[in-house]
Amino acid sequence: MATLWQQVVALDARYNAYRVPDNPQYRTLYMRRRSYLLRENAADPERDISTRRDYLKLRGQLLAERYGPAAVSEQGSLYSKPTSISSNRHPKSRGSDHQRPRLQVRAQKLNDTEEVVADRPSKVGITPTFAADASRAMVGNKTLSENYAFSGMHHIFDQHRSAVVAVKFANDDKSRVACCSYDGTISVMQLVPTPATVICILKDHSSAVTDFSWSLSNDNILSSSLDGTARLWQVSSTKCIRVYGSHRGPEILCCTFQPINNNLFAIGKGNGEIQILNVSTGKSPRNGLVKVAGRVLSLTYDAGGKFLWSADDRGFIFSFTCNPLDGKLHSKFKKLEVCLGHPITSICSRAWINREARDPCLLANCGIGAVLLFRTSVSDGSLILKNRFPISQRGQLIRSTFCPLISFRQGACIVTGSEDMNVYFFDIERESKPCVNKLQGHSAPVLDVCFNYDESLLASCDANGTVIIWKRNGKSSS
C-alpha cells in the first residue's frame, strides 16, 4: 500500500507544473495536502490494495486526457561547459552489460611507470561480518528493506527559483538542514518543532552557488559559486564574514572544510586548480595549490584529514596525501582513470567507526549512468573498485551519500539521486537486485540527497528548486 501511495504522489508531481502555473505556492500546498491524505489512507488496514491500483491507473488516464502526456523534457547539464555529455554516447542506464561503455579503472602514480587496470569489481566484502551481532542489535535486527521504509513526506520547501544542487544536514543535528541553489542563495531550514520553517536565506553571491559545507561546530557555512568567489557565512547573524577569490577569477565548483582543522578548506575550480586556503588569512600555504587536467567537480577528505580526493569532468579521480595541520599537499599523487570522457559529478568518503567493520570506502557518481563504490587504502589513499549500481545520469550533476548508520548493521546502504526523478537505496553487498527502496515524488531530476545523523529524516532536492523532507517509518522527528 505504501508503494502505491508513493506512485500516486509521483504521478501528481509530474503533472503539478500544469496546475495554477502562475501561483507556484498553491502547487506546493496541493502536494502537501495530497501527501497527507494519501498517507492516512495507506495506513488504513481495511483498504483494498486492488482498488488503489485501479485508482492509480484511472487517475493517470484522466490526467493524461486533461494535460497531455507528462513527458519531462530533457535538461542539459547544470554546468554547461565540458561537463555536458553527448546523448548519442550515453547508453541506457539499465540496459545489458554490452550496451554500457566499458568501465575501465586505471590507476597511475605520478613519476612511476607502474600501472594497474581493474575491469571487474573486487568481491571482498567491506561491511561488518556476519558475526556482528552487537551491530545488528543496535538497529533492531531488521532487514535493510525494513530499515529504509518511509512513512511519507515530512515537509516540502519551494523557496528557491532555480535548481537546488546540494542539500546537507548540520553535523550531529537531527533537524537543521541547508541547501544551495542556482538562484545564488543558500537556505537554512529548521524541521522540528513543526511546522518546518526557513530560518534564513544567505544571499551575497552574484551567480549560482555550486556547493557548500557546514563547519564542524555548525557556526559557519562555506560556499562556492560560479561568480569566482568562496564565502564564509556566520549562520547566527546570516552575514558573510569573509570573501575568498574575486569575480575576475575562475568559477569555483566545489568546496569542503578540512575535517580535523576547520581553519583550512579546499576549493575546486573550473580551470582545474585545487587550492587549500586558510580561513583566517585567506592565503594558500606553500604546496597548497595543484592543477589537474579537467574541471574539478567534487572534493572530499577522509575522516582523519590525511587524504584528499578530487573528481573532474574528464573521468579521473586524484588522490592527494595532505598535512591536516598546515594544509600542504604532497607533490606525489595518484591518478585514477574511471570513465574517460565522462564526468564524475560527486565523490563521498566514509570511514567505518565500528571495530567489526573493514576498510573505509569512497562513493562516486559517474556520467556513464552508474554509482561506483571503491575501497580506499589506509596507507596511501589508493582506490580499488568494489561495486557499481545503475542509475539514470546523463548531463546532470547527480550526488550520492552513505547512510549514516552504515557501521551498525550487517549489510550497508547508499542513497543517490537520479535523472528519472527518483531517490534510490542500494545495498552495497548485494550482487543481484541491489535496490532495496525507491522514493517517488519529485517532478524533476533529483540532484542531491542527505540523511540526518540518526536517519530519522532524509532530504532530497531537484532541478526545479524543490526540497522534500522524507520521514522514516518507526522514527520520531522530535
Short mmCIF file of C-alpha atoms in Angstrom, two decimals:
data_model
loop_
_atom_site.label_atom_id
_atom_site.label_comp_id
_atom_site.label_asym_id
_atom_site.label_seq_id
_atom_site.Cartn_x
_atom_site.Cartn_y
_atom_site.Cartn_z
CA MET A 1 0.00 0.00 0.00
CA ALA A 2 2.86 2.40 0.86
CA THR A 3 4.45 1.75 -2.56
CA LEU A 4 1.20 2.51 -4.37
CA TRP A 5 0.85 5.69 -2.30
CA GLN A 6 4.30 6.82 -3.50
CA GLN A 7 3.32 6.08 -7.10
CA VAL A 8 0.22 8.28 -6.78
CA VAL A 9 2.33 11.11 -5.32
CA ALA A 10 4.87 10.71 -8.13
CA LEU A 11 2.09 10.85 -10.73
CA ASP A 12 0.69 14.06 -9.20
CA ALA A 13 4.17 15.56 -9.01
CA ARG A 14 4.76 15.01 -12.74
CA TYR A 15 1.61 16.96 -13.63
CA ASN A 16 1.97 19.54 -10.86
CA ALA A 17 3.64 22.13 -13.11
CA TYR A 18 0.38 22.38 -15.12
CA ARG A 19 -1.70 23.33 -12.06
CA VAL A 20 -2.07 27.08 -11.48
CA PRO A 21 1.15 27.89 -13.39
CA ASP A 22 1.19 31.49 -12.14
CA ASN A 23 0.89 30.54 -8.45
CA PRO A 24 3.62 28.03 -7.50
CA GLN A 25 2.77 28.28 -3.79
CA TYR A 26 -0.59 26.62 -4.49
CA ARG A 27 1.13 23.78 -6.30
CA THR A 28 3.26 23.10 -3.22
CA LEU A 29 0.24 23.36 -0.92
CA TYR A 30 -1.61 20.89 -3.16
CA MET A 31 1.23 18.33 -2.97
CA ARG A 32 1.46 18.66 0.81
CA ARG A 33 -2.26 18.04 1.19
CA ARG A 34 -2.24 15.12 -1.25
CA SER A 35 0.68 13.56 0.62
CA TYR A 36 -1.11 13.91 3.95
CA LEU A 37 -4.39 12.38 2.73
CA LEU A 38 -2.73 9.51 0.88
CA ARG A 39 -0.56 8.70 3.89
CA GLU A 40 -3.70 8.45 6.04
CA ASN A 41 -5.37 6.15 3.51
CA ALA A 42 -2.28 3.96 3.19
CA ALA A 43 -2.27 3.41 6.97
CA ASP A 44 -5.82 2.02 6.91
CA PRO A 45 -5.55 -1.83 7.02
CA GLU A 46 -9.06 -2.22 5.60
CA ARG A 47 -8.20 -0.52 2.32
CA ASP A 48 -8.24 -2.89 -0.65
CA ILE A 49 -4.91 -2.75 -2.50
CA SER A 50 -6.51 -3.76 -5.82
CA THR A 51 -8.85 -0.77 -5.57
CA ARG A 52 -5.85 1.50 -5.06
CA ARG A 53 -4.21 0.04 -8.19
CA ASP A 54 -7.36 0.73 -10.21
CA TYR A 55 -7.44 4.26 -8.80
CA LEU A 56 -3.82 4.87 -9.84
CA LYS A 57 -4.50 3.64 -13.40
CA LEU A 58 -7.68 5.68 -13.77
CA ARG A 59 -6.10 8.84 -12.34
CA GLY A 60 -3.20 8.53 -14.77
CA GLN A 61 -5.62 8.29 -17.69
CA LEU A 62 -7.66 11.31 -16.54
CA LEU A 63 -4.58 13.48 -16.01
CA ALA A 64 -3.20 12.49 -19.42
CA GLU A 65 -6.51 13.41 -21.11
CA ARG A 66 -6.63 16.79 -19.36
CA TYR A 67 -2.99 17.89 -19.60
CA GLY A 68 -1.47 15.58 -22.23
CA PRO A 69 1.41 13.12 -21.74
CA ALA A 70 3.62 14.27 -18.86
CA ALA A 71 6.87 13.84 -20.74
CA VAL A 72 9.52 15.63 -18.74
CA SER A 73 11.85 17.46 -21.08
CA GLU A 74 15.49 16.55 -21.16
CA GLN A 75 17.50 19.06 -19.18
CA GLY A 76 21.07 19.81 -20.00
CA SER A 77 23.99 19.76 -17.64
CA LEU A 78 23.85 22.31 -14.86
CA TYR A 79 27.45 23.19 -15.59
CA SER A 80 27.01 23.84 -19.29
CA LYS A 81 30.67 23.68 -20.23
CA PRO A 82 32.63 20.45 -20.73
CA THR A 83 30.55 18.57 -18.14
CA SER A 84 27.66 18.07 -20.56
CA ILE A 85 27.55 14.69 -22.25
CA SER A 86 26.52 13.93 -25.78
CA SER A 87 23.34 11.86 -25.77
CA ASN A 88 24.47 9.63 -28.64
CA ARG A 89 27.33 8.34 -26.49
CA HIS A 90 25.21 7.58 -23.47
CA PRO A 91 23.74 4.09 -23.11
CA LYS A 92 20.54 3.23 -21.34
CA SER A 93 21.41 3.12 -17.69
CA ARG A 94 19.55 -0.13 -17.10
CA GLY A 95 20.48 -1.91 -20.29
CA SER A 96 22.52 -5.07 -20.61
CA ASP A 97 26.26 -5.04 -19.98
CA HIS A 98 27.18 -4.91 -23.68
CA GLN A 99 25.14 -1.70 -24.06
CA ARG A 100 27.12 0.21 -21.45
CA PRO A 101 30.52 1.81 -22.02
CA ARG A 102 33.21 -0.47 -20.73
CA LEU A 103 34.14 0.59 -17.23
CA GLN A 104 37.92 0.55 -17.06
CA VAL A 105 39.57 1.71 -13.88
CA ARG A 106 43.21 2.53 -14.41
CA ALA A 107 45.45 3.54 -11.51
CA GLN A 108 48.59 5.55 -12.09
CA LYS A 109 51.20 7.04 -9.75
CA LEU A 110 52.96 10.25 -10.78
CA ASN A 111 56.60 9.70 -11.80
CA ASP A 112 56.05 5.95 -11.70
CA THR A 113 55.62 3.58 -14.62
CA GLU A 114 53.56 1.07 -12.63
CA GLU A 115 50.02 0.79 -13.99
CA VAL A 116 47.07 -1.26 -12.74
CA VAL A 117 43.91 -1.97 -14.68
CA ALA A 118 40.81 -3.43 -12.97
CA ASP A 119 37.91 -4.19 -15.29
CA ARG A 120 35.88 -6.09 -12.70
CA PRO A 121 34.92 -5.10 -9.17
CA SER A 122 36.66 -6.76 -6.24
CA LYS A 123 34.50 -9.34 -4.47
CA VAL A 124 35.99 -8.85 -1.00
CA GLY A 125 33.36 -7.65 1.49
CA ILE A 126 33.56 -4.29 3.20
CA THR A 127 30.61 -4.36 5.62
CA PRO A 128 30.69 -5.81 9.16
CA THR A 129 30.99 -9.57 9.35
CA PHE A 130 28.02 -11.90 9.84
CA ALA A 131 29.19 -12.33 13.43
CA ALA A 132 28.48 -8.65 14.15
CA ASP A 133 25.58 -9.41 16.49
CA ALA A 134 26.08 -6.26 18.55
CA SER A 135 25.89 -4.08 15.43
CA ARG A 136 22.68 -5.68 14.21
CA ALA A 137 21.10 -5.34 17.65
CA MET A 138 21.68 -1.56 17.56
CA VAL A 139 19.27 -1.27 14.62
CA GLY A 140 16.69 -3.71 15.97
CA ASN A 141 17.80 -6.76 13.94
CA LYS A 142 15.74 -5.51 10.99
CA THR A 143 16.40 -6.13 7.32
CA LEU A 144 17.69 -3.30 5.12
CA SER A 145 14.32 -3.02 3.40
CA GLU A 146 12.61 -2.61 6.78
CA ASN A 147 15.17 -0.05 7.91
CA TYR A 148 14.69 2.07 4.80
CA ALA A 149 10.89 2.08 4.60
CA PHE A 150 9.41 5.59 4.67
CA SER A 151 6.07 6.77 6.03
CA GLY A 152 5.79 9.80 3.76
CA MET A 153 6.78 13.42 3.24
CA HIS A 154 7.55 15.40 6.38
CA HIS A 155 7.69 18.74 4.55
CA ILE A 156 8.18 20.32 1.10
CA PHE A 157 10.22 23.51 0.61
CA ASP A 158 9.97 25.59 -2.57
CA GLN A 159 11.56 28.96 -1.73
CA HIS A 160 14.20 28.71 -4.47
CA ARG A 161 13.59 29.89 -8.05
CA SER A 162 16.24 27.68 -9.67
CA ALA A 163 17.75 24.22 -9.25
CA VAL A 164 18.83 23.24 -5.74
CA VAL A 165 22.12 21.44 -6.34
CA ALA A 166 23.19 20.43 -2.81
CA VAL A 167 21.44 19.70 0.49
CA LYS A 168 23.16 18.88 3.82
CA PHE A 169 22.09 18.41 7.41
CA ALA A 170 24.14 20.17 10.07
CA ASN A 171 26.69 17.96 11.84
CA ASP A 172 25.14 15.78 14.59
CA ASP A 173 21.90 17.70 14.21
CA LYS A 174 18.54 15.99 13.67
CA SER A 175 16.51 18.91 12.39
CA ARG A 176 18.63 21.70 10.88
CA VAL A 177 19.31 21.40 7.15
CA ALA A 178 20.68 23.77 4.50
CA CYS A 179 20.65 23.81 0.71
CA CYS A 180 22.22 25.91 -2.05
CA SER A 181 20.69 26.93 -5.35
CA TYR A 182 21.46 28.20 -8.80
CA ASP A 183 19.49 31.34 -7.90
CA GLY A 184 22.61 32.46 -5.96
CA THR A 185 21.30 31.83 -2.43
CA ILE A 186 21.67 29.38 0.45
CA SER A 187 18.73 28.47 2.70
CA VAL A 188 18.88 27.21 6.28
CA MET A 189 15.75 25.38 7.49
CA GLN A 190 14.53 24.09 10.85
CA LEU A 191 12.40 20.92 10.62
CA VAL A 192 11.20 20.48 14.22
CA PRO A 193 9.22 21.55 16.08
CA THR A 194 6.58 21.59 13.38
CA PRO A 195 5.71 23.39 11.25
CA ALA A 196 9.07 23.36 9.49
CA THR A 197 10.37 26.85 8.71
CA VAL A 198 13.07 28.63 6.73
CA ILE A 199 15.34 30.19 9.36
CA CYS A 200 17.31 32.40 6.99
CA ILE A 201 18.43 32.86 3.39
CA LEU A 202 22.07 33.81 2.74
CA LYS A 203 22.42 36.00 -0.34
CA ASP A 204 25.57 37.80 -1.41
CA HIS A 205 26.77 35.69 -4.32
CA SER A 206 26.21 37.31 -7.71
CA SER A 207 25.87 33.99 -9.55
CA ALA A 208 24.88 30.37 -8.98
CA VAL A 209 26.00 28.70 -5.75
CA THR A 210 27.59 25.36 -6.66
CA ASP A 211 28.40 23.79 -3.28
CA PHE A 212 28.60 24.46 0.45
CA SER A 213 29.90 22.89 3.65
CA TRP A 214 29.00 23.16 7.34
CA SER A 215 31.81 23.85 9.79
CA LEU A 216 32.37 21.23 12.48
CA SER A 217 30.62 23.38 15.12
CA ASN A 218 27.81 24.36 12.68
CA ASP A 219 28.54 28.04 13.43
CA ASN A 220 29.68 28.78 9.88
CA ILE A 221 28.86 27.75 6.32
CA LEU A 222 31.39 27.82 3.49
CA SER A 223 30.01 28.28 -0.03
CA SER A 224 31.39 28.27 -3.58
CA SER A 225 29.97 29.97 -6.65
CA LEU A 226 30.24 30.46 -10.39
CA ASP A 227 30.96 34.13 -9.59
CA GLY A 228 34.56 33.12 -8.79
CA THR A 229 34.34 33.54 -5.01
CA ALA A 230 34.06 31.36 -1.95
CA ARG A 231 32.33 32.91 1.05
CA LEU A 232 32.26 32.21 4.77
CA TRP A 233 28.92 32.86 6.45
CA GLN A 234 28.09 33.25 10.12
CA VAL A 235 24.83 31.34 10.50
CA SER A 236 23.60 33.13 13.64
CA SER A 237 23.87 36.60 12.10
CA THR A 238 23.30 35.49 8.46
CA LYS A 239 26.24 37.73 7.45
CA CYS A 240 29.06 36.99 5.03
CA ILE A 241 32.17 37.47 7.18
CA ARG A 242 34.88 36.64 4.60
CA VAL A 243 35.24 36.52 0.81
CA TYR A 244 37.92 34.45 -0.95
CA GLY A 245 38.80 34.94 -4.61
CA SER A 246 37.38 37.56 -6.97
CA HIS A 247 34.84 37.93 -9.76
CA ARG A 248 37.74 38.05 -12.23
CA GLY A 249 38.88 34.57 -11.19
CA PRO A 250 37.78 31.16 -12.47
CA GLU A 251 34.49 29.60 -11.39
CA ILE A 252 34.61 27.72 -8.09
CA LEU A 253 32.66 24.48 -8.46
CA CYS A 254 33.09 22.78 -5.07
CA CYS A 255 34.37 23.34 -1.54
CA THR A 256 34.91 21.44 1.70
CA PHE A 257 36.36 22.04 5.15
CA GLN A 258 39.42 20.12 6.36
CA PRO A 259 37.70 17.78 8.89
CA ILE A 260 40.45 17.90 11.53
CA ASN A 261 41.40 21.56 11.14
CA ASN A 262 38.44 23.79 10.24
CA ASN A 263 40.83 26.73 9.86
CA LEU A 264 41.61 25.21 6.45
CA PHE A 265 39.38 24.43 3.49
CA ALA A 266 39.77 23.19 -0.07
CA ILE A 267 38.16 24.53 -3.24
CA GLY A 268 37.98 23.11 -6.76
CA LYS A 269 37.94 25.44 -9.77
CA GLY A 270 36.76 25.41 -13.35
CA ASN A 271 40.33 25.83 -14.62
CA GLY A 272 41.44 22.57 -12.94
CA GLU A 273 43.03 24.11 -9.85
CA ILE A 274 42.66 22.58 -6.39
CA GLN A 275 43.59 25.09 -3.71
CA ILE A 276 43.92 24.90 0.06
CA LEU A 277 43.12 28.17 1.84
CA ASN A 278 43.47 29.42 5.40
CA VAL A 279 40.15 30.64 6.83
CA SER A 280 41.75 33.37 8.94
CA THR A 281 44.25 34.80 6.45
CA GLY A 282 42.66 33.82 3.13
CA LYS A 283 46.10 32.73 1.92
CA SER A 284 47.19 29.41 0.48
CA PRO A 285 50.02 27.55 2.27
CA ARG A 286 53.16 26.53 0.47
CA ASN A 287 52.40 23.47 -1.69
CA GLY A 288 48.72 24.19 -1.19
CA LEU A 289 47.90 24.54 -4.90
CA VAL A 290 47.85 21.83 -7.58
CA LYS A 291 46.33 21.63 -11.03
CA VAL A 292 44.64 18.74 -12.81
CA ALA A 293 43.52 18.44 -16.42
CA GLY A 294 39.75 18.81 -16.07
CA ARG A 295 37.22 20.99 -14.27
CA VAL A 296 37.13 19.96 -10.60
CA LEU A 297 33.52 18.99 -9.85
CA SER A 298 33.84 17.45 -6.37
CA LEU A 299 36.21 17.21 -3.40
CA THR A 300 36.18 15.04 -0.29
CA TYR A 301 38.53 14.37 2.64
CA ASP A 302 38.81 11.17 4.62
CA ALA A 303 37.65 11.37 8.24
CA GLY A 304 41.20 11.87 9.53
CA GLY A 305 42.02 14.65 7.07
CA LYS A 306 45.03 12.73 5.78
CA PHE A 307 43.79 12.20 2.22
CA LEU A 308 42.01 14.49 -0.22
CA TRP A 309 40.27 13.14 -3.33
CA SER A 310 39.12 15.20 -6.32
CA ALA A 311 36.89 14.27 -9.26
CA ASP A 312 36.77 16.05 -12.62
CA ASP A 313 34.71 16.29 -15.78
CA ARG A 314 37.12 14.09 -17.76
CA GLY A 315 36.54 10.94 -15.72
CA PHE A 316 39.52 11.00 -13.34
CA ILE A 317 39.83 10.77 -9.56
CA PHE A 318 43.02 12.15 -7.99
CA SER A 319 44.25 11.07 -4.54
CA PHE A 320 46.41 13.51 -2.57
CA THR A 321 48.21 12.99 0.72
CA CYS A 322 47.98 16.12 2.86
CA ASN A 323 49.04 17.54 6.20
CA PRO A 324 45.99 18.40 8.34
CA LEU A 325 47.97 20.96 10.37
CA ASP A 326 49.24 23.24 7.61
CA GLY A 327 47.29 22.05 4.55
CA LYS A 328 50.29 21.15 2.42
CA LEU A 329 49.68 18.67 -0.38
CA HIS A 330 52.44 16.17 -1.15
CA SER A 331 53.99 16.50 -4.59
CA LYS A 332 53.31 12.84 -5.44
CA PHE A 333 49.69 11.92 -6.00
CA LYS A 334 47.72 9.13 -7.64
CA LYS A 335 45.56 9.41 -10.73
CA LEU A 336 42.69 7.01 -11.37
CA GLU A 337 41.07 6.77 -14.80
CA VAL A 338 37.47 5.77 -14.06
CA CYS A 339 35.31 6.67 -17.07
CA LEU A 340 37.36 8.53 -19.66
CA GLY A 341 35.42 11.32 -21.34
CA HIS A 342 32.54 11.25 -18.86
CA PRO A 343 32.31 13.47 -15.77
CA ILE A 344 32.49 12.23 -12.20
CA THR A 345 29.96 14.56 -10.61
CA SER A 346 30.25 13.58 -6.95
CA ILE A 347 32.59 11.76 -4.59
CA CYS A 348 31.91 10.97 -0.95
CA SER A 349 34.27 9.34 1.57
CA ARG A 350 33.14 7.32 4.58
CA ALA A 351 35.23 5.73 7.33
CA TRP A 352 33.98 2.79 9.36
CA ILE A 353 33.53 3.58 13.06
CA ASN A 354 32.85 0.01 14.15
CA ARG A 355 35.62 -2.37 15.18
CA GLU A 356 33.75 -5.19 13.44
CA ALA A 357 33.98 -3.47 10.05
CA ARG A 358 36.72 -3.38 7.47
CA ASP A 359 38.26 -0.72 5.21
CA PRO A 360 36.85 2.79 4.53
CA CYS A 361 35.09 3.50 1.24
CA LEU A 362 34.57 6.14 -1.42
CA LEU A 363 31.42 6.66 -3.47
CA ALA A 364 31.44 8.23 -6.96
CA ASN A 365 28.64 9.27 -9.34
CA CYS A 366 29.69 8.87 -12.98
CA GLY A 367 28.23 10.21 -16.21
CA ILE A 368 28.06 6.68 -17.61
CA GLY A 369 24.86 6.13 -15.62
CA ALA A 370 26.37 4.46 -12.56
CA VAL A 371 27.31 4.94 -8.92
CA LEU A 372 30.68 3.32 -8.18
CA LEU A 373 31.85 2.08 -4.78
CA PHE A 374 35.59 1.95 -4.05
CA ARG A 375 37.56 0.60 -1.14
CA THR A 376 40.24 3.09 -0.05
CA SER A 377 43.72 2.15 1.15
CA VAL A 378 44.52 3.45 4.63
CA SER A 379 48.22 3.69 3.70
CA ASP A 380 48.23 5.80 0.53
CA GLY A 381 44.62 6.66 -0.36
CA SER A 382 44.56 4.48 -3.48
CA LEU A 383 41.20 3.11 -4.66
CA ILE A 384 40.01 -0.40 -5.55
CA LEU A 385 36.68 -0.80 -7.34
CA LYS A 386 34.21 -2.77 -5.21
CA ASN A 387 30.81 -2.48 -6.91
CA ARG A 388 28.67 -0.47 -9.33
CA PHE A 389 24.97 0.42 -9.27
CA PRO A 390 22.98 1.59 -12.33
CA ILE A 391 21.06 4.89 -12.22
CA SER A 392 19.82 7.37 -14.81
CA GLN A 393 22.52 10.04 -15.26
CA ARG A 394 23.49 11.88 -18.43
CA GLY A 395 24.22 15.59 -18.07
CA GLN A 396 23.04 16.43 -14.54
CA LEU A 397 25.34 16.75 -11.56
CA ILE A 398 23.87 13.92 -9.52
CA ARG A 399 25.19 13.30 -5.99
CA SER A 400 25.00 10.38 -3.59
CA THR A 401 25.92 9.61 0.01
CA PHE A 402 26.36 6.81 2.52
CA CYS A 403 23.60 6.11 5.01
CA PRO A 404 24.89 7.29 8.43
CA LEU A 405 24.28 4.04 10.35
CA ILE A 406 26.38 2.13 7.84
CA SER A 407 28.68 0.79 10.58
CA PHE A 408 25.98 -0.63 12.82
CA ARG A 409 24.31 -3.39 10.81
CA GLN A 410 25.09 -6.40 8.69
CA GLY A 411 24.92 -5.00 5.20
CA ALA A 412 25.02 -1.30 4.36
CA CYS A 413 23.19 1.11 2.09
CA ILE A 414 23.93 4.09 -0.09
CA VAL A 415 21.33 6.58 -1.28
CA THR A 416 21.50 8.53 -4.54
CA GLY A 417 19.56 10.91 -6.70
CA SER A 418 18.76 10.16 -10.34
CA GLU A 419 17.60 11.90 -13.50
CA ASP A 420 14.45 9.76 -13.61
CA MET A 421 13.14 11.85 -10.64
CA ASN A 422 13.52 9.05 -8.07
CA VAL A 423 15.63 8.52 -4.95
CA TYR A 424 17.32 5.09 -4.86
CA PHE A 425 18.65 2.98 -1.97
CA PHE A 426 21.23 0.32 -2.83
CA ASP A 427 22.59 -2.49 -0.65
CA ILE A 428 26.31 -2.30 -1.36
CA GLU A 429 26.87 -6.01 -0.65
CA ARG A 430 24.01 -7.46 -2.69
CA GLU A 431 25.09 -8.80 -6.10
CA SER A 432 21.62 -9.20 -7.64
CA LYS A 433 18.77 -6.68 -7.34
CA PRO A 434 20.70 -4.35 -5.00
CA CYS A 435 17.93 -1.70 -4.96
CA VAL A 436 16.11 -2.04 -1.62
CA ASN A 437 13.82 1.01 -1.94
CA LYS A 438 12.82 3.82 -4.29
CA LEU A 439 11.17 7.10 -3.29
CA GLN A 440 8.91 8.82 -5.84
CA GLY A 441 7.57 12.33 -5.53
CA HIS A 442 9.90 14.75 -7.33
CA SER A 443 8.87 16.29 -10.64
CA ALA A 444 12.44 16.91 -11.87
CA PRO A 445 15.84 15.16 -11.72
CA VAL A 446 16.91 14.57 -8.11
CA LEU A 447 20.34 16.18 -7.72
CA ASP A 448 21.35 15.50 -4.11
CA VAL A 449 20.28 13.55 -1.03
CA CYS A 450 21.25 13.66 2.63
CA PHE A 451 20.27 11.89 5.88
CA ASN A 452 20.34 13.47 9.33
CA TYR A 453 22.70 11.66 11.68
CA ASP A 454 20.15 9.21 13.18
CA GLU A 455 18.45 8.51 9.82
CA SER A 456 15.04 9.70 11.03
CA LEU A 457 14.79 12.24 8.18
CA LEU A 458 16.04 12.26 4.59
CA ALA A 459 16.34 15.41 2.47
CA SER A 460 16.34 15.37 -1.34
CA CYS A 461 16.48 18.28 -3.80
CA ASP A 462 15.78 18.60 -7.50
CA ALA A 463 16.40 20.64 -10.65
CA ASN A 464 13.12 22.58 -10.20
CA GLY A 465 14.26 24.02 -6.86
CA THR A 466 12.13 21.78 -4.62
CA VAL A 467 13.42 20.19 -1.41
CA ILE A 468 11.47 17.26 0.04
CA ILE A 469 11.97 16.04 3.60
CA TRP A 470 11.06 12.35 3.98
CA LYS A 471 10.23 10.67 7.30
CA ARG A 472 11.33 7.13 8.02
CA ASN A 473 8.99 4.52 9.47
CA GLY A 474 9.34 4.00 13.21
CA LYS A 475 11.45 7.13 13.67
CA SER A 476 10.36 10.17 15.60
CA SER A 477 11.43 13.58 14.36
CA SER A 478 11.05 15.18 17.78
#
